[in-house]
Every structure is written in C-alpha cells, then in structure tokens.
Amino acid sequence: SPTPDTYATAYLWRQIWHPDNWLEIIERYIHVEPASRPGTRQDPHKAPLIFPRYHQWHAVQRMVAHAQTHGSGANYLIEHSAGSGKSNTIAWLSHRLSRLHTPGDATLLDPSAREAGLRPNQPVFDKVIVITDRLVLDQQLQDTIYQFEHVPGVVKKIDEDSTQLADALTGSTARIIITTLQKFPYILGKVAALRDKRYAIVIDEAHSSQSGESAAALKRALGALSNLGPGADEIDEDGDVLTASALARGRHPNLSYFAFTATPKHKTLLLFGTPDPADPEHLRPFHTYSMRQAIDEGFILDVLANYITYQTRWRLRNAAIEQAEQSAIANPEVDPRKAKAALVRLAELHPSSQDQRAKIIVDHFRAEIAGRLGGRAKAMVVTRSREHALRLYQAISKYVAQLEATDCTPLVAFSGKLTVDDVDYTETQLNGFGEAALPGKFDYTAVDDKDAAVHRKTEYRILVVAEKYQTGFDQPLLTAMYVDKPLKDVAAVQTLSRLNRTHPAKTQADVFVLDFANEATAIQEAFRPYFETTITEPEDPNLLYDKQREAMDFRLLVVSEMDAFVRELEAARRADPLLKDTQIHARLYRYLQPAVDRFTELAEADRENAEEFRSALSDYVRAYGLLAQVVGFADEDLERLYQYGRVLLNRLPRRPGPSVDIGDTDLSHLALNKIGQERLSLSPSGDQLIPGFSLDGGAARRVEEEPLSEVIEELNRKFGLDLGTAHQLLVVQQIVTLAENPRMQQIALMNDEEKFNQVADGQLDQIVGENMDRNAEFGRLYFDNPEFKSVLRQTMRKRAFQLITSPMRDEAISRMRALRDTRTGERTGER
C-alpha cells in the first residue's frame, strides 16, 4: 500500500495540522470577515471566518522564516495571481513582521546575520512600511490586525502630510505604517536618526510602486550607509555627495523589501528577484502562486475561456483630396504615424461608430448577461480615452432610453474635468453622485434587497471606464467586459483580470469578453508570461559603462559644469528637503545652459548627430535609474552623469514635429462585424522567460512624410474592405463660405485657432441654416444630432482656419470654391 507521503493531501496532516502550525493559524490568521457594506451591523458569532488558503499561509511562513534567521537586507518577490487574496496575505505578513524576533538560539541564525551583528531574541524590524495606492487595503489591514491585537495606533495610515509620516516613523506606537511612495522625497531632513533602525518595506503591486526618484528618496531616507563594503563606513555624505547618492540607490542591510505582484516585469525581477541555486543564470520570484494553479484550484476564473472578437471596418473620405487638383493645401505632406492616429481617432469617435458599439454592447448584455448570477451580473466597458468614455456612455444611455430598458443602466468613470465642444463634464456630474460612492452604487443589486420595491433604488449594471477601475477593483459580480481599447502585455492581463473573481452564483460559463480592438492571439500571448512562474536573466552592469562612453564621446558635456550642478543640487536639497525637484531644477538651469547652447549649435549643423546624442543620454539615464538600484555602483562618474543628464534632457530643445492636418476628412462607411468566439485558455508550458532590459534605444529617426491621401487610402484598405456605398457627408461648401467671410478672416489672422473656433461655431450654425433649402438632409442631421454637429464643427472650423491662414490663401480658397461649385453642379444634375 502507498505511504502517506504519496497522497496529495499529505500536506494537511504533516504541515497544517502540526500542533505548532495549527495553534499559530488560530492565533494569527483566522479572523472575522467584515461586513461587505459600510454601516451594516453583524453578529461576530455568526459572521463568516477568513481562513488562509494554503498558498497564503505558505508564502507568509517562508518569508517570515527567512527574515527571522537572515535578518534585514533581503528582497522577496511574491508572484501571486490577481484575485488570489493578496490583500489578506499582506495583512497577515505585515502583522507577523511587526512582531518578529530572531530565534533564541544563536546557532539558528544565518552566519552572515551573526557577522552583521544580529543577536538572539532581537526584533528583526523596527517598523513595517506598507506602500500602496489602494485605499481598501488600509481599512483591511486595520480591521484584520485589530482582531489579533487590540492596541490603538499600531496601524497608522498616512493621509495628511510628510510631517505625519515622519512622526509615525520616529514614534514608538505605530508598528505598521501605510503610505504612498510619493511622500518619501519630503522627509529627508526630518529622519536623520532613522538609519540605525531596520525596516520591512511591503509593496503592493511592485512594478508600479518602485521606480524613479521616489524610490531612491526612500532609500536615502531609511537606508544605512554603513556595512556596504570596504571603506563604505567612512563615507561622509556632506563630503562625497556623489558616492553617497550612488550608494543610496543600491541594496541596504537595514531594508528588506517584500514585493507583491501578479505580473512581474523584467525590471521587477531585477530589483526583487531571487537567484536560483539550481539555475544561477536566472532570477525568479521567492514564492509563486500562478494563474494556472489558481484557475485549477477554483480560486479564480479563466477570463480567456469565452472570448468574442469584433472587427471594425470603416472608410474615410476627403472630398478636397478626391476632387481638387492635389494641391499642397488640399493634400498636405504629413507624419504618417501622427496622421494615422488622428484619422483613427476621428473614425472611432464618430457618432455612427459610437452608436453601433452602444447597440452591440446593450443588445449583447441584455440577451446574454443580464439574467446571469440570478439577475446580478454586471459588465465593464473599457475605453481608450476620457472622451471615448464620455461619448460611448452617452450613446449607451441614449440607446437604453430608446429601449425603455431598466436592466442595463450605465455609469461612467474617468478622472478630472473633461471639456468637449466647450462643455465641461465630470464623473460626478454625469452620474449624479460623488466618485467615492461609485463602487457602492455599482455593487447594489435589487435581487439581494428584500425591500427593493420600497427603496426603488437605481440598479446600475454597466460601468464605462477610462483609465479607472482597471487594476485593484474587486467586484465579483462582473461577468462581462467589452473592450474598446488596444491592450498590450501587463495592461491586458491586469484589465481582463477584473473578471476572474469568483462568486457563489458565478461559474466559468458566465464569463465573457467581447473585444472591438484587439486580436485574439495577441491577448493570448500577453497572458502567457504570467500563466506560470515568470523568470528573467540578470543584466551585465558593464553595459552601463558602454552607454556612458557613448554619451560622453559627443563632447557636449563638460565635467566641471556637471560637478558644479551636482554640488548646487545637493546643497539645495539639504537647505530645504521639502523643496520639490521641479523647484530645485529651475534654480539650477544656469548650469545647464552651456550644454544646451552646444547642443543647439550642433543641431543647426547636423540634426541627426544631435538626435543621436539625445538618444544616447536618454538610454543612459533610463538604464542607470534601474541598474543602480540592483548593483549599487559606488562610482561618482556614473552618478554625476545621471544627476546632470536627467535634468538636461528636459532642457534640450526638440525639433518641431511635422504638423498633421487631416483637413475635411470624414467617415463615409462603417461596419462592425463579429469575427468569432474562441477559447483562448493557455496550456501548461513551464517557466516563462521575459526579455531583458535593452540599452539600445537607437537614434531618433527622421519621419518620412507622406501625402494625406496615401495615409487615408492605407487605412481604408485595412478597415474598409467589402463595404457597400453609404451616404457621404458634404462639408466643402460650408468650409468655403466660412473661409470667405471677411470678419472670420480678420479673426483668424489676428488671433489663435482657439479664439477663431469660439466665433466660428455660431457662424457655422448660421451658414448651415441658410443652406437648408439646398441640403435639407444635411441640415437636419446637423441640428438634430449633437454628436454629429460636434464632429462636423471640429472638421469645418479647422479646415477653414487653415485655408485663411495659408500663405496661398486666395489660391486655396479659389480651388475650394471651384470644388464647391463642381459638387453643386453634380448634385443639380443628379436631381
């Protein structure tokens, strides 16, 4: 018969039910789940208990055991799938680290820890600092830890200013401090006595929180400058600012990082990854709970299992290009990349495009989604910009109103104030309540409200978003996602993973993705690196010296000028630690001016050579910002070039890019066709290697301009195949009439385009109204459809302004007038 070790469940009685482990789980892990809705009363004796999943318990045990015997100074990367309970894992880990002591037996300490002075029964960390931008984590940490330890103030949220943070770091009450990385640059002058203490830095979503100068500021504030190697303990920061600054970027014996992410990038693995003893050529996470394992164990759902793709096909038309004499005004040379972006934006924002998307989304939701989860199912619509979100939300609202439907009421989410056609919009104004209330409003379900008939609350089912709620948003009722935005790499995984949360009423068959913007195979490849364990290769630090030589060989940089800049920079930081970098840099621009003058002179003589210098310096700054945190270069030449170069790059003048004028280009044909419904689920394939950091950015390439007609034709070939003839909008006569108006000519020649537009809109309304008898259908569309009017106004006023301000104004207007008369004759003949 098989031995107990051969059973898959052997871990249960050998690990979980081991007396010490079982008692520890009861004491330090099990806690009451708080009420899901604020203000709800709950009986603690009847409330559900949170019990750790095995991967959560195992990860915390491994990290705690290693830190207990090795002390501070190590880095731990935790690759746990989205939806795997990272927030609870962070809460349990933070609590354990805040009270962690070294073993009582000195022989159990790692030899390197004993050499560093670590003693038995000594606190391993003085403080635990949790860095996150998720508000929900703060409350969850406080609720969880308070159940274990009823001491007020143990968990301190920093929500005021840097003084509050400094007080929490120096005080004795707060053991766990929750803050954002951005607050650290402002406390350098307040925490001089902190470097003899040890810190555990817990980072939620490592790749988004640990980069740039804020990360370096944290190390300068908390990192010890001793025990960094031979002679390092003699460093005087005031006397050798460059070496001290360089060392501050490296690893520190008093700082341990515990970094959590579901999607580690190459940079993340370099900063926090662990060398694999069995495979020293690669860095890997300290602990992994993969997407594959989470799906197999039923803790998350597979978002790729039911993937529907649509192809958007459209055709553009530019009447001036088609029928004028191909003049430079009618068919200008343009940067093809910028022109394509502008043309795609025009097509995607066109009212017809938004209306078709809205119809597909609403019809699909009502037919396939609304009844799922017992009538609780909800959907998210992901758009590419705030304006896209606004227009699609308006189109969905309009279509829902036409249907008089009550099962698909939408909400919209975007940040800040958005101005479209001189009208200001905010999320609060459109939804009718504040941004903070949105998650709760969206969470409400009439099915679960026994008094729904009395309350008569609005039940929101569709959430339209732009750069909000695509990460860190836990809503188990989300079962469908409508994607109207190109998604790549990590962004694709993070966005689509909003659907993977489980719910008692939710099954794998309930999860749908309907994608208007991406190819199915591209999405599948984006998920592949994070399906199992993600690994990468270490970088060769010698490559940085190559890039340094490349930048210096242009002979535009002078060491004495860089030295003067760095001395003044550090003096300004010491004099006023609260001074922002932008304010400091403004005071130091005089030290950059000689280099700026040399660059300008070179650019006038040899533009391509000047751009190669810019590219080389940019590559160096980008590489040093990362590799210096990994390697810890004690090289003042490298640090000086970095400090000087990163500010100089912002001062170097840029060659003005070619203008992009798409004229009176407009949408003439549109179709949205369903391509197919596929299962994109990945198969096991072992560790996934992600590529390394590239130091070869390449010199800036000259953009070859192309006639606008060729750009339009290329886009039409790509998106406009197999489309029938549709009504083509006529705008030329309105443009010519506006451009011929003496008053509008005077305004355009005496003011900028923005001022011209303010007057042009009213004038255009009058022109269209006067032409109603000749073009009744066009006039009705213009005045009855606000979205249509918006697009037409933008097109016509821009083209008219260009005609008026053109050096060839009279000739250009004459040709456009001839085009107008030709088209008028054609239309008369047609009638």
Tab-separated table of N, CA and C in Angstrom, residues 226-336:
chain	number	residue	atom	x	y	z
A	226	SER	N	26.333	52.367	6.080
A	226	SER	CA	27.434	51.583	6.628
A	226	SER	C	27.287	50.140	6.183
A	227	ASN	N	28.347	49.371	6.413
A	227	ASN	CA	28.344	47.940	6.109
A	227	ASN	C	28.027	47.662	4.638
A	228	LEU	N	28.452	48.563	3.772
A	228	LEU	CA	28.194	48.374	2.346
A	228	LEU	C	29.438	47.888	1.609
A	229	GLY	N	30.472	47.569	2.343
A	229	GLY	CA	31.679	47.107	1.682
A	229	GLY	C	32.892	47.795	2.265
A	230	PRO	N	34.094	47.429	1.809
A	230	PRO	CA	35.317	48.009	2.353
A	230	PRO	C	35.352	49.516	2.203
A	231	GLY	N	35.537	50.164	3.331
A	231	GLY	CA	35.657	51.619	3.330
A	231	GLY	C	34.360	52.366	3.293
A	232	ALA	N	33.246	51.656	3.083
A	232	ALA	CA	31.969	52.355	2.932
A	232	ALA	C	31.522	52.999	4.231
A	233	ASP	N	31.950	52.459	5.370
A	233	ASP	CA	31.512	53.015	6.648
A	233	ASP	C	32.174	54.354	6.938
A	234	GLU	N	33.133	54.761	6.097
A	234	GLU	CA	33.811	56.034	6.321
A	234	GLU	C	33.252	57.146	5.435
A	235	ILE	N	32.186	56.832	4.700
A	235	ILE	CA	31.636	57.817	3.774
A	235	ILE	C	31.010	58.958	4.552
A	236	ASP	N	31.353	60.173	4.153
A	236	ASP	CA	30.749	61.373	4.714
A	236	ASP	C	29.854	61.961	3.638
A	237	GLU	N	28.546	61.913	3.868
A	237	GLU	CA	27.624	62.343	2.810
A	237	GLU	C	27.863	63.797	2.427
A	238	ASP	N	28.189	64.644	3.386
A	238	ASP	CA	28.428	66.043	3.057
A	238	ASP	C	29.691	66.220	2.237
A	239	GLY	N	30.673	65.328	2.470
A	239	GLY	CA	31.941	65.478	1.767
A	239	GLY	C	31.973	64.793	0.428
A	240	ASP	N	31.186	63.752	0.237
A	240	ASP	CA	31.220	62.988	-1.014
A	240	ASP	C	29.794	62.693	-1.441
A	241	VAL	N	29.125	63.709	-1.906
A	241	VAL	CA	27.694	63.586	-2.164
A	241	VAL	C	27.399	62.610	-3.304
A	242	LEU	N	28.284	62.548	-4.292
A	242	LEU	CA	28.012	61.674	-5.426
A	242	LEU	C	28.070	60.209	-5.030
A	243	THR	N	29.120	59.824	-4.277
A	243	THR	CA	29.232	58.433	-3.857
A	243	THR	C	28.092	58.056	-2.925
A	244	ALA	N	27.756	58.954	-2.002
A	244	ALA	CA	26.659	58.673	-1.081
A	244	ALA	C	25.346	58.515	-1.833
A	245	SER	N	25.129	59.383	-2.807
A	245	SER	CA	23.893	59.295	-3.585
A	245	SER	C	23.857	58.013	-4.398
A	246	ALA	N	25.001	57.638	-4.963
A	246	ALA	CA	25.055	56.400	-5.737
A	246	ALA	C	24.789	55.196	-4.859
A	247	LEU	N	25.407	55.161	-3.664
A	247	LEU	CA	25.196	54.028	-2.763
A	247	LEU	C	23.758	53.972	-2.267
A	248	ALA	N	23.130	55.142	-2.150
A	248	ALA	CA	21.742	55.161	-1.668
A	248	ALA	C	20.813	54.426	-2.614
A	249	ARG	N	21.222	54.266	-3.874
A	249	ARG	CA	20.368	53.589	-4.839
A	249	ARG	C	20.493	52.079	-4.748
A	250	GLY	N	21.546	51.572	-4.136
A	250	GLY	CA	21.751	50.131	-4.081
A	250	GLY	C	20.971	49.476	-2.956
A	251	ARG	N	21.277	48.205	-2.717
A	251	ARG	CA	20.618	47.483	-1.633
A	251	ARG	C	21.222	47.887	-0.297
A	252	HIS	N	20.427	47.800	0.761
A	252	HIS	CA	20.856	48.253	2.078
A	252	HIS	C	20.606	47.175	3.116
A	253	PRO	N	21.545	47.022	4.046
A	253	PRO	CA	21.400	45.952	5.034
A	253	PRO	C	20.262	46.183	6.023
A	254	ASN	N	19.744	47.404	6.115
A	254	ASN	CA	18.662	47.647	7.079
A	254	ASN	C	17.288	47.709	6.412
A	255	LEU	N	17.218	47.459	5.105
A	255	LEU	CA	15.950	47.489	4.386
A	255	LEU	C	15.663	46.131	3.757
A	256	SER	N	14.497	45.576	4.057
A	256	SER	CA	14.025	44.359	3.386
A	256	SER	C	12.768	44.705	2.604
A	257	TYR	N	12.731	44.269	1.363
A	257	TYR	CA	11.566	44.523	0.511
A	257	TYR	C	10.763	43.245	0.331
A	258	PHE	N	9.447	43.368	0.519
A	258	PHE	CA	8.512	42.267	0.285
A	258	PHE	C	7.545	42.772	-0.795
A	259	ALA	N	7.795	42.392	-2.026
A	259	ALA	CA	7.108	42.992	-3.173
A	259	ALA	C	6.110	42.014	-3.767
A	260	PHE	N	4.857	42.437	-3.868
A	260	PHE	CA	3.766	41.599	-4.372
A	260	PHE	C	3.323	42.076	-5.751
A	261	THR	N	3.177	41.159	-6.669
A	261	THR	CA	2.632	41.482	-7.980
A	261	THR	C	2.126	40.213	-8.652
A	262	ALA	N	1.141	40.382	-9.521
A	262	ALA	CA	0.658	39.258	-10.324
A	262	ALA	C	1.360	39.208	-11.671
A	263	THR	N	1.988	40.318	-12.054
A	263	THR	CA	2.585	40.412	-13.390
A	263	THR	C	3.973	41.036	-13.305
A	264	PRO	N	4.976	40.290	-12.848
A	264	PRO	CA	6.318	40.876	-12.719
A	264	PRO	C	6.941	41.177	-14.075
A	265	LYS	N	7.464	42.376	-14.222
A	265	LYS	CA	8.217	42.742	-15.411
A	265	LYS	C	9.682	42.360	-15.201
A	266	HIS	N	10.452	42.547	-16.259
A	266	HIS	CA	11.894	42.292	-16.144
A	266	HIS	C	12.509	43.171	-15.066
A	267	LYS	N	12.106	44.437	-15.028
A	267	LYS	CA	12.628	45.362	-14.019
A	267	LYS	C	12.296	44.883	-12.615
A	268	THR	N	11.084	44.372	-12.424
A	268	THR	CA	10.664	43.895	-11.112
A	268	THR	C	11.527	42.731	-10.652
A	269	LEU	N	11.796	41.807	-11.559
A	269	LEU	CA	12.626	40.647	-11.215
A	269	LEU	C	14.061	41.070	-10.934
A	270	LEU	N	14.565	42.078	-11.650
A	270	LEU	CA	15.919	42.559	-11.375
A	270	LEU	C	16.020	43.155	-9.974
A	271	LEU	N	15.012	43.943	-9.590
A	271	LEU	CA	15.063	44.624	-8.301
A	271	LEU	C	14.827	43.686	-7.133
A	272	PHE	N	13.906	42.733	-7.299
A	272	PHE	CA	13.459	41.947	-6.150
A	272	PHE	C	13.632	40.442	-6.316
A	273	GLY	N	14.003	39.987	-7.518
A	273	GLY	CA	14.076	38.554	-7.769
A	273	GLY	C	15.180	37.860	-6.992
A	274	THR	N	15.044	36.546	-6.893
A	274	THR	CA	15.991	35.713	-6.136
A	274	THR	C	16.798	34.844	-7.101
A	275	PRO	N	18.124	34.833	-7.001
A	275	PRO	CA	18.910	33.915	-7.832
A	275	PRO	C	18.535	32.469	-7.525
A	276	ASP	N	18.397	31.684	-8.557
A	276	ASP	CA	18.010	30.281	-8.405
A	276	ASP	C	19.276	29.440	-8.238
A	277	PRO	N	19.484	28.791	-7.066
A	277	PRO	CA	20.702	27.973	-6.877
A	277	PRO	C	20.848	26.881	-7.931
A	278	ALA	N	19.712	26.336	-8.371
A	278	ALA	CA	19.771	25.272	-9.370
A	278	ALA	C	19.929	25.820	-10.782
A	279	ASP	N	19.687	27.115	-10.961
A	279	ASP	CA	19.770	27.740	-12.282
A	279	ASP	C	20.277	29.162	-12.108
A	280	PRO	N	21.585	29.326	-11.827
A	280	PRO	CA	22.127	30.647	-11.489
A	280	PRO	C	22.030	31.674	-12.620
A	281	GLU	N	21.676	31.251	-13.811
A	281	GLU	CA	21.567	32.174	-14.934
A	281	GLU	C	20.257	32.953	-14.923
A	282	HIS	N	19.371	32.610	-13.983
A	282	HIS	CA	18.059	33.256	-13.992
A	282	HIS	C	17.680	33.750	-12.602
A	283	LEU	N	16.854	34.817	-12.594
A	283	LEU	CA	16.243	35.329	-11.372
A	283	LEU	C	14.774	34.921	-11.383
A	284	ARG	N	14.254	34.552	-10.203
A	284	ARG	CA	12.872	34.109	-10.126
A	284	ARG	C	12.225	34.651	-8.852
A	285	PRO	N	10.906	34.586	-8.751
A	285	PRO	CA	10.240	35.028	-7.519
A	285	PRO	C	10.609	34.151	-6.327
A	286	PHE	N	10.540	34.726	-5.143
A	286	PHE	CA	10.779	33.969	-3.921
A	286	PHE	C	9.640	32.975	-3.678
A	287	HIS	N	8.422	33.378	-4.044
A	287	HIS	CA	7.261	32.498	-3.889
A	287	HIS	C	6.302	32.760	-5.040
A	288	THR	N	5.714	31.696	-5.585
A	288	THR	CA	4.808	31.822	-6.725
A	288	THR	C	3.490	31.103	-6.452
A	289	TYR	N	2.397	31.789	-6.735
A	289	TYR	CA	1.082	31.154	-6.824
A	289	TYR	C	0.532	31.576	-8.175
A	290	SER	N	0.675	30.719	-9.153
A	290	SER	CA	0.472	31.096	-10.543
A	290	SER	C	-0.998	31.189	-10.919
A	291	MET	N	-1.226	31.866	-12.035
A	291	MET	CA	-2.569	31.944	-12.603
A	291	MET	C	-3.087	30.543	-12.903
A	292	ARG	N	-2.235	29.697	-13.428
A	292	ARG	CA	-2.640	28.326	-13.754
A	292	ARG	C	-3.131	27.591	-12.510
A	293	GLN	N	-2.359	27.676	-11.421
A	293	GLN	CA	-2.732	26.972	-10.201
A	293	GLN	C	-4.020	27.544	-9.612
A	294	ALA	N	-4.166	28.869	-9.633
A	294	ALA	CA	-5.365	29.490	-9.081
A	294	ALA	C	-6.613	29.072	-9.858
A	295	ILE	N	-6.484	28.963	-11.183
A	295	ILE	CA	-7.619	28.517	-12.004
A	295	ILE	C	-7.928	27.056	-11.714
A	296	ASP	N	-6.871	26.223	-11.666
A	296	ASP	CA	-7.071	24.796	-11.414
A	296	ASP	C	-7.741	24.541	-10.072
A	297	GLU	N	-7.400	25.358	-9.065
A	297	GLU	CA	-7.947	25.160	-7.726
A	297	GLU	C	-9.290	25.861	-7.533
A	298	GLY	N	-9.750	26.591	-8.549
A	298	GLY	CA	-11.064	27.202	-8.479
A	298	GLY	C	-11.130	28.501	-7.706
A	299	PHE	N	-9.977	29.107	-7.408
A	299	PHE	CA	-9.992	30.369	-6.671
A	299	PHE	C	-10.233	31.567	-7.590
A	300	ILE	N	-9.903	31.419	-8.887
A	300	ILE	CA	-10.228	32.453	-9.867
A	300	ILE	C	-10.774	31.756	-11.112
A	301	LEU	N	-11.384	32.535	-11.993
A	301	LEU	CA	-11.936	32.005	-13.230
A	301	LEU	C	-11.023	32.351	-14.403
A	302	ASP	N	-11.129	31.597	-15.463
A	302	ASP	CA	-10.306	31.790	-16.659
A	302	ASP	C	-10.987	32.810	-17.559
A	303	VAL	N	-10.413	33.998	-17.673
A	303	VAL	CA	-11.055	35.062	-18.447
A	303	VAL	C	-10.909	34.865	-19.946
A	304	LEU	N	-10.065	33.931	-20.357
A	304	LEU	CA	-9.847	33.693	-21.786
A	304	LEU	C	-10.704	32.561	-22.341
A	305	ALA	N	-11.529	31.969	-21.507
A	305	ALA	CA	-12.265	30.770	-21.923
A	305	ALA	C	-13.383	31.080	-22.908
A	306	ASN	N	-13.893	32.304	-22.905
A	306	ASN	CA	-15.010	32.643	-23.791
A	306	ASN	C	-14.758	34.034	-24.346
A	307	TYR	N	-14.027	34.102	-25.458
A	307	TYR	CA	-13.524	35.379	-25.972
A	307	TYR	C	-14.125	35.641	-27.352
A	308	ILE	N	-14.853	36.754	-27.456
A	308	ILE	CA	-15.525	37.122	-28.700
A	308	ILE	C	-14.817	38.334	-29.299
A	309	THR	N	-14.440	38.243	-30.562
A	309	THR	CA	-13.747	39.360	-31.204
A	309	THR	C	-14.598	39.946	-32.317
A	310	TYR	N	-14.529	41.270	-32.423
A	310	TYR	CA	-15.192	42.007	-33.499
A	310	TYR	C	-14.133	42.717	-34.325
A	311	GLN	N	-14.396	42.864	-35.599
A	311	GLN	CA	-13.523	43.652	-36.458
A	311	GLN	C	-14.254	44.920	-36.851
A	312	THR	N	-13.578	46.044	-36.643
A	312	THR	CA	-14.148	47.327	-37.027
A	312	THR	C	-13.650	47.690	-38.412
A	313	ARG	N	-14.582	47.929	-39.301
A	313	ARG	CA	-14.206	48.321	-40.649
A	313	ARG	C	-14.839	49.675	-40.949
A	314	TRP	N	-14.005	50.572	-41.470
A	314	TRP	CA	-14.534	51.876	-41.810
A	314	TRP	C	-13.774	52.430	-42.994
A	315	ARG	N	-14.396	53.393	-43.678
A	315	ARG	CA	-13.758	54.051	-44.821
A	315	ARG	C	-13.830	55.560	-44.612
A	316	LEU	N	-12.703	56.223	-44.908
A	316	LEU	CA	-12.637	57.667	-44.775
A	316	LEU	C	-12.729	58.322	-46.149
A	317	ARG	N	-13.199	59.559	-46.153
A	317	ARG	CA	-13.288	60.294	-47.398
A	317	ARG	C	-12.844	61.716	-47.163
A	318	ASN	N	-11.998	62.234	-48.056
A	318	ASN	CA	-11.585	63.626	-48.013
A	318	ASN	C	-11.929	64.230	-49.366
A	319	ALA	N	-13.013	64.983	-49.393
A	319	ALA	CA	-13.522	65.489	-50.664
A	319	ALA	C	-12.496	66.356	-51.376
A	320	ALA	N	-11.741	67.172	-50.619
A	320	ALA	CA	-10.770	68.066	-51.240
A	320	ALA	C	-9.687	67.272	-51.951
A	321	ILE	N	-9.256	66.186	-51.334
A	321	ILE	CA	-8.204	65.370	-51.940
A	321	ILE	C	-8.722	64.647	-53.173
A	322	GLU	N	-9.955	64.188	-53.081
A	322	GLU	CA	-10.501	63.405	-54.181
A	322	GLU	C	-10.739	64.245	-55.425
A	323	GLN	N	-11.134	65.520	-55.275
A	323	GLN	CA	-11.596	66.251	-56.435
A	323	GLN	C	-10.812	67.526	-56.729
A	324	ALA	N	-10.050	68.022	-55.786
A	324	ALA	CA	-9.223	69.188	-56.093
A	324	ALA	C	-8.029	68.761	-56.932
A	325	GLU	N	-7.164	69.698	-57.201
A	325	GLU	CA	-6.040	69.425	-58.098
A	325	GLU	C	-4.815	68.959	-57.319
A	326	GLN	N	-5.064	68.220	-56.211
A	326	GLN	CA	-3.978	67.657	-55.428
A	326	GLN	C	-2.952	68.714	-55.016
A	327	SER	N	-3.434	69.892	-54.686
A	327	SER	CA	-2.523	70.954	-54.261
A	327	SER	C	-1.964	70.638	-52.891
A	328	ALA	N	-0.926	71.374	-52.505
A	328	ALA	CA	-0.323	71.149	-51.185
A	328	ALA	C	-1.307	71.462	-50.081
A	329	ILE	N	-2.250	72.384	-50.352
A	329	ILE	CA	-3.226	72.715	-49.333
A	329	ILE	C	-4.232	71.586	-49.187
A	330	ALA	N	-4.700	71.055	-50.312
A	330	ALA	CA	-5.720	70.007	-50.265
A	330	ALA	C	-5.145	68.672	-49.833
A	331	ASN	N	-3.887	68.411	-50.202
A	331	ASN	CA	-3.283	67.106	-49.916
A	331	ASN	C	-1.908	67.300	-49.292
A	332	PRO	N	-1.860	67.780	-48.055
A	332	PRO	CA	-0.574	68.138	-47.449
A	332	PRO	C	0.276	66.921	-47.127
A	333	GLU	N	1.611	67.145	-47.027
A	333	GLU	CA	2.524	66.124	-46.544
A	333	GLU	C	2.371	66.026	-45.025
A	334	VAL	N	2.286	64.810	-44.487
A	334	VAL	CA	2.049	64.632	-43.062
A	334	VAL	C	2.940	63.533	-42.514
A	335	ASP	N	3.140	63.569	-41.195
A	335	ASP	CA	3.785	62.477	-40.486
A	335	ASP	C	2.794	61.311	-40.490
A	336	PRO	N	3.111	60.179	-41.134
A	336	PRO	CA	2.112	59.108	-41.261
A	336	PRO	C	1.656	58.540	-39.928
